[in-house]
Amino acid sequence: MTALATWLHRRRGPLIAALYVVAGFAVVFVLVVATGGDLGAALGGWFTGAFGDGYNLTQTLSNATPLALVAIGVSVALRAGVVTVGAEGQLIVGAILSTVVALLLGPEASPAVALPLGAVAGVVGGMLWALPAAVAKIRWNVNEILFTLLANYLAVSLLTYLLRTVLRDPATNASPQSPPLPLPSQLPQLPVSGRIHVGIVIVALILLGAWWWSRTRRAFVLEVYGSRPVLAARLGLTPRSAVLTALLVSGAAAGLAGWMQVAGVTQRLEPSVSGGIGFAGLAVAVLGRGNPLGIALAAIVYSALGTGAAGVQIATGTTPTAIGTVTQGILLLTAALALAALQLSRIEKADTIAAKTEAVPA
């Protein structure tokens, strides 16, 4: 086997994942051409719509902020080989708890107290919603994908119930929603064109911290667990600790994103508080390959697909703005396929290592 063939064999998982993503974008390009749009004009219109002026850039970064935060948490789980799709529900529960805390504190509280307590409530809410999946995985080896997926539906039902009962705003009958958060519990907006809150600074610091953590021994051992759990145990990381770390960190990040949504974007709890951020965050984590810088770039690109859609329609005159939603949906699908390819590659690698270990005479 030649050196090139050996390299391709070893990297076939990431290469297949990359091919899925490229194929996804190719489908989008075909759709643009099929609607009568010029591909060059569409790309120019997309860039203008997403980054063309201060307002568009602000909206793109604002939408990318929660995506990057959720993706950072999911990437920790993926590093350990734990696939969680429960960020959507964890975000919702984090938003619920932070809303309850904000309403209990009221308008008399100091922002120095209300904002940290709201953030802690969001983190705790996300972790509590992720904890049952971790326990079920550790105790009974329940599949974490199925468990966290079903937990999302429970979170949506809980949100709907609360917004129709104890958290319903008595001042409105239009739609179920909570009362507005008191001003001390709302995240300040940055003095720029458009609406973007200081949460983007928090997320930037978290990305920096994640970059530092990714270079530590703890991160290395957690990644070892994803493919060689026996070796990771010898290095001091038990399966119980690995699964708890993976799911609780993912839940904490999603819950914190839920707090940011209600405190910085909607200023109240609404049925659409998650907005698909949890599922999109998983796609961003996969596309960013778990690297904090890659996650930041993937979050911006994914967000720009939506904010730049209007520019595509203006530039082409034929391609509808729905192309942005279609593109995001295709990216979600390709990210899922890419994740499956990476997981299969990891399993094959672990089986190969195990076979070689068993072949060595005692």
mmCIF file of C-alpha atoms in Angstrom:
data_model
loop_
_atom_site.group_PDB
_atom_site.id
_atom_site.type_symbol
_atom_site.label_atom_id
_atom_site.label_comp_id
_atom_site.label_asym_id
_atom_site.label_seq_id
_atom_site.Cartn_x
_atom_site.Cartn_y
_atom_site.Cartn_z
ATOM 1 C CA MET A 1 0.000 0.000 0.000
ATOM 2 C CA THR A 2 1.451 3.356 -1.011
ATOM 3 C CA ALA A 3 1.959 6.191 1.439
ATOM 4 C CA LEU A 4 -0.916 8.147 -0.138
ATOM 5 C CA ALA A 5 -3.277 5.169 0.077
ATOM 6 C CA THR A 6 -2.301 4.626 3.714
ATOM 7 C CA TRP A 7 -2.927 8.281 4.537
ATOM 8 C CA LEU A 8 -6.300 8.219 2.768
ATOM 9 C CA HIS A 9 -7.291 5.059 4.626
ATOM 10 C CA ARG A 10 -6.424 6.571 7.986
ATOM 11 C CA ARG A 11 -8.224 9.830 7.221
ATOM 12 C CA ARG A 12 -11.239 8.365 5.439
ATOM 13 C CA GLY A 13 -13.640 9.422 8.221
ATOM 14 C CA PRO A 14 -12.808 13.153 8.091
ATOM 15 C CA LEU A 15 -12.523 13.015 4.280
ATOM 16 C CA ILE A 16 -15.983 11.473 3.910
ATOM 17 C CA ALA A 17 -17.353 14.068 6.327
ATOM 18 C CA ALA A 18 -15.789 16.867 4.255
ATOM 19 C CA LEU A 19 -17.260 15.382 1.074
ATOM 20 C CA TYR A 20 -20.724 15.406 2.634
ATOM 21 C CA VAL A 21 -20.396 19.118 3.421
ATOM 22 C CA VAL A 22 -19.106 19.928 -0.071
ATOM 23 C CA ALA A 23 -21.966 17.918 -1.586
ATOM 24 C CA GLY A 24 -24.434 19.894 0.541
ATOM 25 C CA PHE A 25 -23.181 23.221 -0.790
ATOM 26 C CA ALA A 26 -23.204 21.792 -4.323
ATOM 27 C CA VAL A 27 -26.917 21.002 -3.923
ATOM 28 C CA VAL A 28 -27.533 24.611 -2.859
ATOM 29 C CA PHE A 29 -25.675 25.930 -5.900
ATOM 30 C CA VAL A 30 -27.804 23.712 -8.143
ATOM 31 C CA LEU A 31 -30.962 25.066 -6.501
ATOM 32 C CA VAL A 32 -29.858 28.658 -7.089
ATOM 33 C CA VAL A 33 -29.188 27.964 -10.767
ATOM 34 C CA ALA A 34 -32.466 26.032 -11.083
ATOM 35 C CA THR A 35 -34.433 29.073 -9.903
ATOM 36 C CA GLY A 36 -32.873 31.150 -12.654
ATOM 37 C CA GLY A 37 -30.361 32.926 -10.455
ATOM 38 C CA ASP A 38 -26.805 33.739 -11.457
ATOM 39 C CA LEU A 39 -24.393 31.973 -9.102
ATOM 40 C CA GLY A 40 -21.921 34.852 -8.973
ATOM 41 C CA ALA A 41 -24.676 37.388 -8.295
ATOM 42 C CA ALA A 42 -26.131 35.111 -5.615
ATOM 43 C CA LEU A 43 -22.808 34.845 -3.797
ATOM 44 C CA GLY A 44 -22.297 38.604 -4.001
ATOM 45 C CA GLY A 45 -25.816 39.250 -2.769
ATOM 46 C CA TRP A 46 -25.349 36.789 0.083
ATOM 47 C CA PHE A 47 -22.158 38.513 1.214
ATOM 48 C CA THR A 48 -23.792 41.937 1.012
ATOM 49 C CA GLY A 49 -26.867 40.760 2.901
ATOM 50 C CA ALA A 50 -24.791 39.198 5.671
ATOM 51 C CA PHE A 51 -21.800 41.554 5.957
ATOM 52 C CA GLY A 52 -22.503 44.500 3.626
ATOM 53 C CA ASP A 53 -22.976 47.159 6.302
ATOM 54 C CA GLY A 54 -22.771 47.598 10.049
ATOM 55 C CA TYR A 55 -26.383 46.598 10.676
ATOM 56 C CA ASN A 56 -26.179 43.388 8.625
ATOM 57 C CA LEU A 57 -22.888 42.417 10.236
ATOM 58 C CA THR A 58 -24.340 43.038 13.690
ATOM 59 C CA GLN A 59 -27.345 40.829 12.972
ATOM 60 C CA THR A 60 -25.112 38.051 11.669
ATOM 61 C CA LEU A 61 -22.901 38.142 14.763
ATOM 62 C CA SER A 62 -25.934 38.366 17.046
ATOM 63 C CA ASN A 63 -27.435 35.196 15.548
ATOM 64 C CA ALA A 64 -24.056 33.437 15.625
ATOM 65 C CA THR A 65 -23.507 34.096 19.352
ATOM 66 C CA PRO A 66 -25.831 31.409 20.811
ATOM 67 C CA LEU A 67 -24.839 28.964 18.057
ATOM 68 C CA ALA A 68 -21.177 29.198 19.051
ATOM 69 C CA LEU A 69 -22.016 28.832 22.744
ATOM 70 C CA VAL A 70 -24.119 25.704 22.246
ATOM 71 C CA ALA A 71 -21.504 24.268 19.866
ATOM 72 C CA ILE A 72 -18.732 24.683 22.436
ATOM 73 C CA GLY A 73 -20.683 22.553 24.913
ATOM 74 C CA VAL A 74 -21.618 19.950 22.303
ATOM 75 C CA SER A 75 -18.001 19.729 21.135
ATOM 76 C CA VAL A 76 -16.929 18.610 24.620
ATOM 77 C CA ALA A 77 -19.434 15.755 24.439
ATOM 78 C CA LEU A 78 -18.347 14.828 20.908
ATOM 79 C CA ARG A 79 -14.729 14.795 22.050
ATOM 80 C CA ALA A 80 -15.690 12.039 24.497
ATOM 81 C CA GLY A 81 -17.626 10.141 21.841
ATOM 82 C CA VAL A 82 -20.960 11.094 23.447
ATOM 83 C CA VAL A 83 -23.503 12.331 20.901
ATOM 84 C CA THR A 84 -26.081 14.580 22.529
ATOM 85 C CA VAL A 85 -28.947 16.120 20.598
ATOM 86 C CA GLY A 86 -30.591 17.552 23.700
ATOM 87 C CA ALA A 87 -29.270 21.115 23.546
ATOM 88 C CA GLU A 88 -32.667 22.310 22.335
ATOM 89 C CA GLY A 89 -34.433 21.118 25.481
ATOM 90 C CA GLN A 90 -31.581 22.169 27.766
ATOM 91 C CA LEU A 91 -31.696 25.664 26.285
ATOM 92 C CA ILE A 92 -35.446 25.836 26.925
ATOM 93 C CA VAL A 93 -35.155 24.739 30.560
ATOM 94 C CA GLY A 94 -32.265 27.152 31.111
ATOM 95 C CA ALA A 95 -34.416 29.946 29.707
ATOM 96 C CA ILE A 96 -37.325 28.933 31.959
ATOM 97 C CA LEU A 97 -35.246 28.936 35.145
ATOM 98 C CA SER A 98 -33.518 32.216 34.357
ATOM 99 C CA THR A 99 -36.904 33.817 33.611
ATOM 100 C CA VAL A 100 -38.306 32.613 36.930
ATOM 101 C CA VAL A 101 -35.299 34.012 38.797
ATOM 102 C CA ALA A 102 -35.549 37.361 36.991
ATOM 103 C CA LEU A 103 -39.264 37.719 37.750
ATOM 104 C CA LEU A 104 -38.739 36.775 41.403
ATOM 105 C CA LEU A 105 -35.940 39.345 41.802
ATOM 106 C CA GLY A 106 -38.088 42.056 40.270
ATOM 107 C CA PRO A 107 -37.146 45.580 39.165
ATOM 108 C CA GLU A 108 -35.610 46.522 42.508
ATOM 109 C CA ALA A 109 -32.646 44.166 42.178
ATOM 110 C CA SER A 110 -29.228 45.453 41.168
ATOM 111 C CA PRO A 111 -27.959 44.379 37.730
ATOM 112 C CA ALA A 112 -24.770 43.245 39.480
ATOM 113 C CA VAL A 113 -26.920 40.678 41.299
ATOM 114 C CA ALA A 114 -29.687 39.967 38.795
ATOM 115 C CA LEU A 115 -27.493 39.216 35.773
ATOM 116 C CA PRO A 116 -25.121 36.711 37.464
ATOM 117 C CA LEU A 117 -28.041 34.967 39.174
ATOM 118 C CA GLY A 118 -29.870 34.735 35.851
ATOM 119 C CA ALA A 119 -26.792 33.232 34.210
ATOM 120 C CA VAL A 120 -26.340 30.718 37.032
ATOM 121 C CA ALA A 121 -30.032 29.773 36.807
ATOM 122 C CA GLY A 122 -29.647 29.137 33.074
ATOM 123 C CA VAL A 123 -26.574 26.964 33.614
ATOM 124 C CA VAL A 124 -28.264 25.000 36.409
ATOM 125 C CA GLY A 125 -31.394 24.497 34.294
ATOM 126 C CA GLY A 126 -29.400 23.113 31.376
ATOM 127 C CA MET A 127 -27.369 20.812 33.617
ATOM 128 C CA LEU A 128 -30.456 19.498 35.419
ATOM 129 C CA TRP A 129 -32.104 18.654 32.088
ATOM 130 C CA ALA A 130 -28.927 16.858 30.924
ATOM 131 C CA LEU A 131 -28.419 14.936 34.190
ATOM 132 C CA PRO A 132 -31.078 12.210 33.637
ATOM 133 C CA ALA A 133 -29.501 11.301 30.297
ATOM 134 C CA ALA A 134 -26.094 11.012 31.988
ATOM 135 C CA VAL A 135 -27.481 8.828 34.793
ATOM 136 C CA ALA A 136 -29.355 6.600 32.339
ATOM 137 C CA LYS A 137 -26.218 6.221 30.228
ATOM 138 C CA ILE A 138 -24.021 5.358 33.210
ATOM 139 C CA ARG A 139 -26.474 3.150 35.091
ATOM 140 C CA TRP A 140 -28.310 1.291 32.305
ATOM 141 C CA ASN A 141 -26.297 2.174 29.176
ATOM 142 C CA VAL A 142 -29.336 3.907 27.646
ATOM 143 C CA ASN A 143 -28.579 5.448 24.262
ATOM 144 C CA GLU A 144 -27.924 9.142 24.873
ATOM 145 C CA ILE A 145 -29.117 10.188 21.411
ATOM 146 C CA LEU A 146 -32.597 8.753 21.919
ATOM 147 C CA PHE A 147 -32.839 9.940 25.524
ATOM 148 C CA THR A 148 -31.832 13.545 24.851
ATOM 149 C CA LEU A 149 -34.004 13.708 21.722
ATOM 150 C CA LEU A 150 -37.096 12.673 23.675
ATOM 151 C CA ALA A 151 -36.163 15.090 26.463
ATOM 152 C CA ASN A 152 -36.453 17.920 23.940
ATOM 153 C CA TYR A 153 -40.147 17.160 23.447
ATOM 154 C CA LEU A 154 -40.706 17.098 27.199
ATOM 155 C CA ALA A 155 -39.032 20.509 27.500
ATOM 156 C CA VAL A 156 -41.280 21.961 24.801
ATOM 157 C CA SER A 157 -44.360 20.602 26.575
ATOM 158 C CA LEU A 158 -43.149 22.013 29.897
ATOM 159 C CA LEU A 159 -42.578 25.421 28.295
ATOM 160 C CA THR A 160 -46.025 25.428 26.703
ATOM 161 C CA TYR A 161 -47.697 24.484 29.981
ATOM 162 C CA LEU A 162 -45.882 27.141 32.016
ATOM 163 C CA LEU A 163 -46.583 29.892 29.479
ATOM 164 C CA ARG A 164 -50.272 29.038 29.578
ATOM 165 C CA THR A 165 -50.411 28.941 33.376
ATOM 166 C CA VAL A 166 -48.083 30.332 36.042
ATOM 167 C CA LEU A 167 -45.729 32.248 33.707
ATOM 168 C CA ARG A 168 -48.392 33.717 31.430
ATOM 169 C CA ASP A 169 -48.355 37.499 31.099
ATOM 170 C CA PRO A 170 -51.762 38.694 32.351
ATOM 171 C CA ALA A 171 -51.420 41.885 30.310
ATOM 172 C CA THR A 172 -51.681 40.130 26.944
ATOM 173 C CA ASN A 173 -54.062 37.627 25.390
ATOM 174 C CA ALA A 174 -52.465 37.549 21.937
ATOM 175 C CA SER A 175 -50.109 34.627 22.514
ATOM 176 C CA PRO A 176 -48.734 32.706 25.482
ATOM 177 C CA GLN A 177 -45.668 34.521 26.790
ATOM 178 C CA SER A 178 -44.193 35.613 30.078
ATOM 179 C CA PRO A 179 -44.165 39.158 31.433
ATOM 180 C CA PRO A 180 -41.166 41.218 30.266
ATOM 181 C CA LEU A 181 -38.009 40.677 32.262
ATOM 182 C CA PRO A 182 -37.265 43.532 34.681
ATOM 183 C CA LEU A 183 -34.636 45.942 33.346
ATOM 184 C CA PRO A 184 -31.934 44.869 35.853
ATOM 185 C CA SER A 185 -32.193 41.306 34.483
ATOM 186 C CA GLN A 186 -31.820 42.339 30.832
ATOM 187 C CA LEU A 187 -28.425 42.161 29.155
ATOM 188 C CA PRO A 188 -27.182 45.612 28.049
ATOM 189 C CA GLN A 189 -27.020 46.236 24.316
ATOM 190 C CA LEU A 190 -23.740 47.261 22.711
ATOM 191 C CA PRO A 191 -23.640 50.815 21.277
ATOM 192 C CA VAL A 192 -23.503 49.708 17.633
ATOM 193 C CA SER A 193 -25.803 49.691 14.634
ATOM 194 C CA GLY A 194 -28.423 46.971 15.075
ATOM 195 C CA ARG A 195 -29.191 44.919 18.186
ATOM 196 C CA ILE A 196 -26.412 42.922 19.808
ATOM 197 C CA HIS A 197 -25.965 42.404 23.536
ATOM 198 C CA VAL A 198 -22.872 42.056 25.698
ATOM 199 C CA GLY A 199 -23.345 38.289 25.658
ATOM 200 C CA ILE A 200 -21.138 38.236 22.572
ATOM 201 C CA VAL A 201 -18.239 39.333 24.781
ATOM 202 C CA ILE A 202 -19.026 36.527 27.232
ATOM 203 C CA VAL A 203 -19.096 33.974 24.425
ATOM 204 C CA ALA A 204 -15.788 35.300 23.051
ATOM 205 C CA LEU A 205 -14.216 34.765 26.482
ATOM 206 C CA ILE A 206 -15.715 31.264 26.675
ATOM 207 C CA LEU A 207 -14.262 30.463 23.239
ATOM 208 C CA LEU A 208 -10.873 31.654 24.464
ATOM 209 C CA GLY A 209 -11.202 29.514 27.585
ATOM 210 C CA ALA A 210 -12.249 26.522 25.464
ATOM 211 C CA TRP A 211 -9.180 26.998 23.279
ATOM 212 C CA TRP A 212 -6.968 26.945 26.377
ATOM 213 C CA TRP A 213 -8.786 23.910 27.801
ATOM 214 C CA SER A 214 -8.469 21.994 24.514
ATOM 215 C CA ARG A 215 -4.699 22.021 25.028
ATOM 216 C CA THR A 216 -4.793 20.601 28.556
ATOM 217 C CA ARG A 217 -4.236 17.029 29.670
ATOM 218 C CA ARG A 218 -7.879 16.753 30.740
ATOM 219 C CA ALA A 219 -9.069 17.461 27.193
ATOM 220 C CA PHE A 220 -6.565 14.976 25.769
ATOM 221 C CA VAL A 221 -7.674 12.199 28.123
ATOM 222 C CA LEU A 222 -11.331 12.933 27.368
ATOM 223 C CA GLU A 223 -10.596 12.552 23.665
ATOM 224 C CA VAL A 224 -8.742 9.309 24.346
ATOM 225 C CA TYR A 225 -11.867 8.029 26.091
ATOM 226 C CA GLY A 226 -13.842 8.580 22.898
ATOM 227 C CA SER A 227 -11.856 5.906 21.055
ATOM 228 C CA ARG A 228 -9.969 3.995 23.772
ATOM 229 C CA PRO A 229 -11.936 3.956 27.037
ATOM 230 C CA VAL A 230 -9.698 1.304 28.591
ATOM 231 C CA LEU A 231 -6.603 3.425 27.993
ATOM 232 C CA ALA A 232 -8.432 6.481 29.336
ATOM 233 C CA ALA A 233 -9.251 4.541 32.505
ATOM 234 C CA ARG A 234 -5.555 3.804 32.942
ATOM 235 C CA LEU A 235 -4.941 7.538 32.637
ATOM 236 C CA GLY A 236 -7.417 8.184 35.451
ATOM 237 C CA LEU A 237 -10.667 8.927 33.589
ATOM 238 C CA THR A 238 -13.517 6.558 34.414
ATOM 239 C CA PRO A 239 -16.538 6.094 32.134
ATOM 240 C CA ARG A 240 -18.750 7.634 34.840
ATOM 241 C CA SER A 241 -16.623 10.775 34.974
ATOM 242 C CA ALA A 242 -16.334 11.035 31.176
ATOM 243 C CA VAL A 243 -20.082 10.755 30.519
ATOM 244 C CA LEU A 244 -20.980 13.146 33.349
ATOM 245 C CA THR A 245 -18.445 15.697 32.146
ATOM 246 C CA ALA A 246 -19.595 15.437 28.523
ATOM 247 C CA LEU A 247 -23.326 15.779 29.147
ATOM 248 C CA LEU A 248 -23.234 18.267 32.022
ATOM 249 C CA VAL A 249 -20.879 20.652 30.222
ATOM 250 C CA SER A 250 -23.061 20.435 27.112
ATOM 251 C CA GLY A 251 -26.153 21.118 29.210
ATOM 252 C CA ALA A 252 -24.520 24.040 30.997
ATOM 253 C CA ALA A 253 -23.570 25.733 27.722
ATOM 254 C CA ALA A 254 -27.051 25.260 26.262
ATOM 255 C CA GLY A 255 -28.688 26.549 29.445
ATOM 256 C CA LEU A 256 -26.458 29.620 29.405
ATOM 257 C CA ALA A 257 -27.492 30.241 25.796
ATOM 258 C CA GLY A 258 -31.119 30.047 26.942
ATOM 259 C CA TRP A 259 -30.461 32.768 29.503
ATOM 260 C CA MET A 260 -28.863 34.949 26.836
ATOM 261 C CA GLN A 261 -31.859 34.539 24.560
ATOM 262 C CA VAL A 262 -34.381 35.737 27.132
ATOM 263 C CA ALA A 263 -32.118 38.338 28.759
ATOM 264 C CA GLY A 264 -30.561 39.778 25.615
ATOM 265 C CA VAL A 265 -32.820 39.063 22.634
ATOM 266 C CA THR A 266 -36.513 38.596 23.464
ATOM 267 C CA GLN A 267 -36.499 40.134 26.992
ATOM 268 C CA ARG A 268 -39.266 37.681 27.863
ATOM 269 C CA LEU A 269 -39.948 33.951 27.651
ATOM 270 C CA GLU A 270 -41.713 32.934 24.445
ATOM 271 C CA PRO A 271 -42.699 29.584 22.870
ATOM 272 C CA SER A 272 -40.069 30.102 20.165
ATOM 273 C CA VAL A 273 -37.227 30.868 22.578
ATOM 274 C CA SER A 274 -35.053 28.023 21.265
ATOM 275 C CA GLY A 275 -35.587 28.780 17.577
ATOM 276 C CA GLY A 276 -33.756 25.613 16.520
ATOM 277 C CA ILE A 277 -30.527 26.885 18.107
ATOM 278 C CA GLY A 278 -29.890 23.583 19.866
ATOM 279 C CA PHE A 279 -29.955 21.500 16.684
ATOM 280 C CA ALA A 280 -28.057 24.138 14.712
ATOM 281 C CA GLY A 281 -25.407 24.238 17.447
ATOM 282 C CA LEU A 282 -24.765 20.529 16.891
ATOM 283 C CA ALA A 283 -24.219 21.186 13.195
ATOM 284 C CA VAL A 284 -21.861 24.064 14.005
ATOM 285 C CA ALA A 285 -19.878 21.847 16.388
ATOM 286 C CA VAL A 286 -19.463 19.189 13.691
ATOM 287 C CA LEU A 287 -18.594 21.686 10.955
ATOM 288 C CA GLY A 288 -16.086 23.385 13.280
ATOM 289 C CA ARG A 289 -14.497 19.979 14.060
ATOM 290 C CA GLY A 290 -14.629 20.777 17.791
ATOM 291 C CA ASN A 291 -11.980 23.471 17.432
ATOM 292 C CA PRO A 292 -13.003 26.763 19.120
ATOM 293 C CA LEU A 293 -11.770 28.856 16.178
ATOM 294 C CA GLY A 294 -13.478 26.523 13.712
ATOM 295 C CA ILE A 295 -16.672 26.708 15.764
ATOM 296 C CA ALA A 296 -16.606 30.517 15.734
ATOM 297 C CA LEU A 297 -16.180 30.569 11.951
ATOM 298 C CA ALA A 298 -18.826 27.885 11.396
ATOM 299 C CA ALA A 299 -21.296 29.772 13.611
ATOM 300 C CA ILE A 300 -20.782 32.965 11.611
ATOM 301 C CA VAL A 301 -21.177 31.149 8.287
ATOM 302 C CA TYR A 302 -24.300 29.306 9.452
ATOM 303 C CA SER A 303 -25.805 32.535 10.763
ATOM 304 C CA ALA A 304 -24.885 34.385 7.566
ATOM 305 C CA LEU A 305 -26.812 31.852 5.493
ATOM 306 C CA GLY A 306 -29.988 33.191 7.078
ATOM 307 C CA THR A 307 -29.171 36.889 7.315
ATOM 308 C CA GLY A 308 -27.780 37.000 3.764
ATOM 309 C CA ALA A 309 -30.807 35.341 2.150
ATOM 310 C CA ALA A 310 -32.557 38.663 1.479
ATOM 311 C CA GLY A 311 -29.457 39.882 -0.338
ATOM 312 C CA VAL A 312 -29.549 36.801 -2.571
ATOM 313 C CA GLN A 313 -33.116 37.560 -3.618
ATOM 314 C CA ILE A 314 -32.328 41.211 -4.320
ATOM 315 C CA ALA A 315 -29.205 40.344 -6.324
ATOM 316 C CA THR A 316 -30.733 37.562 -8.436
ATOM 317 C CA GLY A 317 -34.330 38.740 -8.646
ATOM 318 C CA THR A 318 -35.519 35.128 -8.914
ATOM 319 C CA THR A 319 -34.100 33.133 -5.998
ATOM 320 C CA PRO A 320 -36.437 33.460 -2.985
ATOM 321 C CA THR A 321 -35.246 34.281 0.539
ATOM 322 C CA ALA A 322 -36.271 30.754 1.546
ATOM 323 C CA ILE A 323 -32.951 29.644 0.050
ATOM 324 C CA GLY A 324 -31.362 30.628 3.380
ATOM 325 C CA THR A 325 -33.568 28.254 5.369
ATOM 326 C CA VAL A 326 -33.106 25.527 2.762
ATOM 327 C CA THR A 327 -29.331 25.915 2.927
ATOM 328 C CA GLN A 328 -29.337 25.715 6.728
ATOM 329 C CA GLY A 329 -31.492 22.586 6.545
ATOM 330 C CA ILE A 330 -29.126 20.963 4.060
ATOM 331 C CA LEU A 331 -26.192 21.833 6.312
ATOM 332 C CA LEU A 332 -27.963 20.191 9.248
ATOM 333 C CA LEU A 333 -28.398 17.039 7.157
ATOM 334 C CA THR A 334 -24.812 17.019 5.920
ATOM 335 C CA ALA A 335 -23.555 17.659 9.461
ATOM 336 C CA ALA A 336 -25.526 14.635 10.676
ATOM 337 C CA LEU A 337 -24.027 12.498 7.901
ATOM 338 C CA ALA A 338 -20.568 13.871 8.655
ATOM 339 C CA LEU A 339 -21.004 13.068 12.347
ATOM 340 C CA ALA A 340 -22.043 9.514 11.483
ATOM 341 C CA ALA A 341 -18.963 9.104 9.277
ATOM 342 C CA LEU A 342 -16.667 10.378 12.034
ATOM 343 C CA GLN A 343 -18.294 8.108 14.623
ATOM 344 C CA LEU A 344 -17.952 5.034 12.382
ATOM 345 C CA SER A 345 -14.317 5.907 11.717
ATOM 346 C CA ARG A 346 -13.704 6.214 15.454
ATOM 347 C CA ILE A 347 -15.353 2.835 16.139
ATOM 348 C CA GLU A 348 -13.347 1.128 13.394
ATOM 349 C CA LYS A 349 -10.149 2.602 14.781
ATOM 350 C CA ALA A 350 -10.987 1.399 18.285
ATOM 351 C CA ASP A 351 -11.815 -2.106 16.981
ATOM 352 C CA THR A 352 -8.524 -2.234 15.074
ATOM 353 C CA ILE A 353 -6.555 -1.228 18.154
ATOM 354 C CA ALA A 354 -8.424 -3.774 20.279
ATOM 355 C CA ALA A 355 -7.728 -6.532 17.733
ATOM 356 C CA LYS A 356 -4.016 -5.708 17.687
ATOM 357 C CA THR A 357 -3.915 -5.679 21.480
ATOM 358 C CA GLU A 358 -5.565 -9.110 21.690
ATOM 359 C CA ALA A 359 -3.136 -10.496 19.094
ATOM 360 C CA VAL A 360 -0.115 -9.600 21.219
ATOM 361 C CA PRO A 361 0.923 -12.689 23.253
ATOM 362 C CA ALA A 362 0.894 -12.310 27.015
#
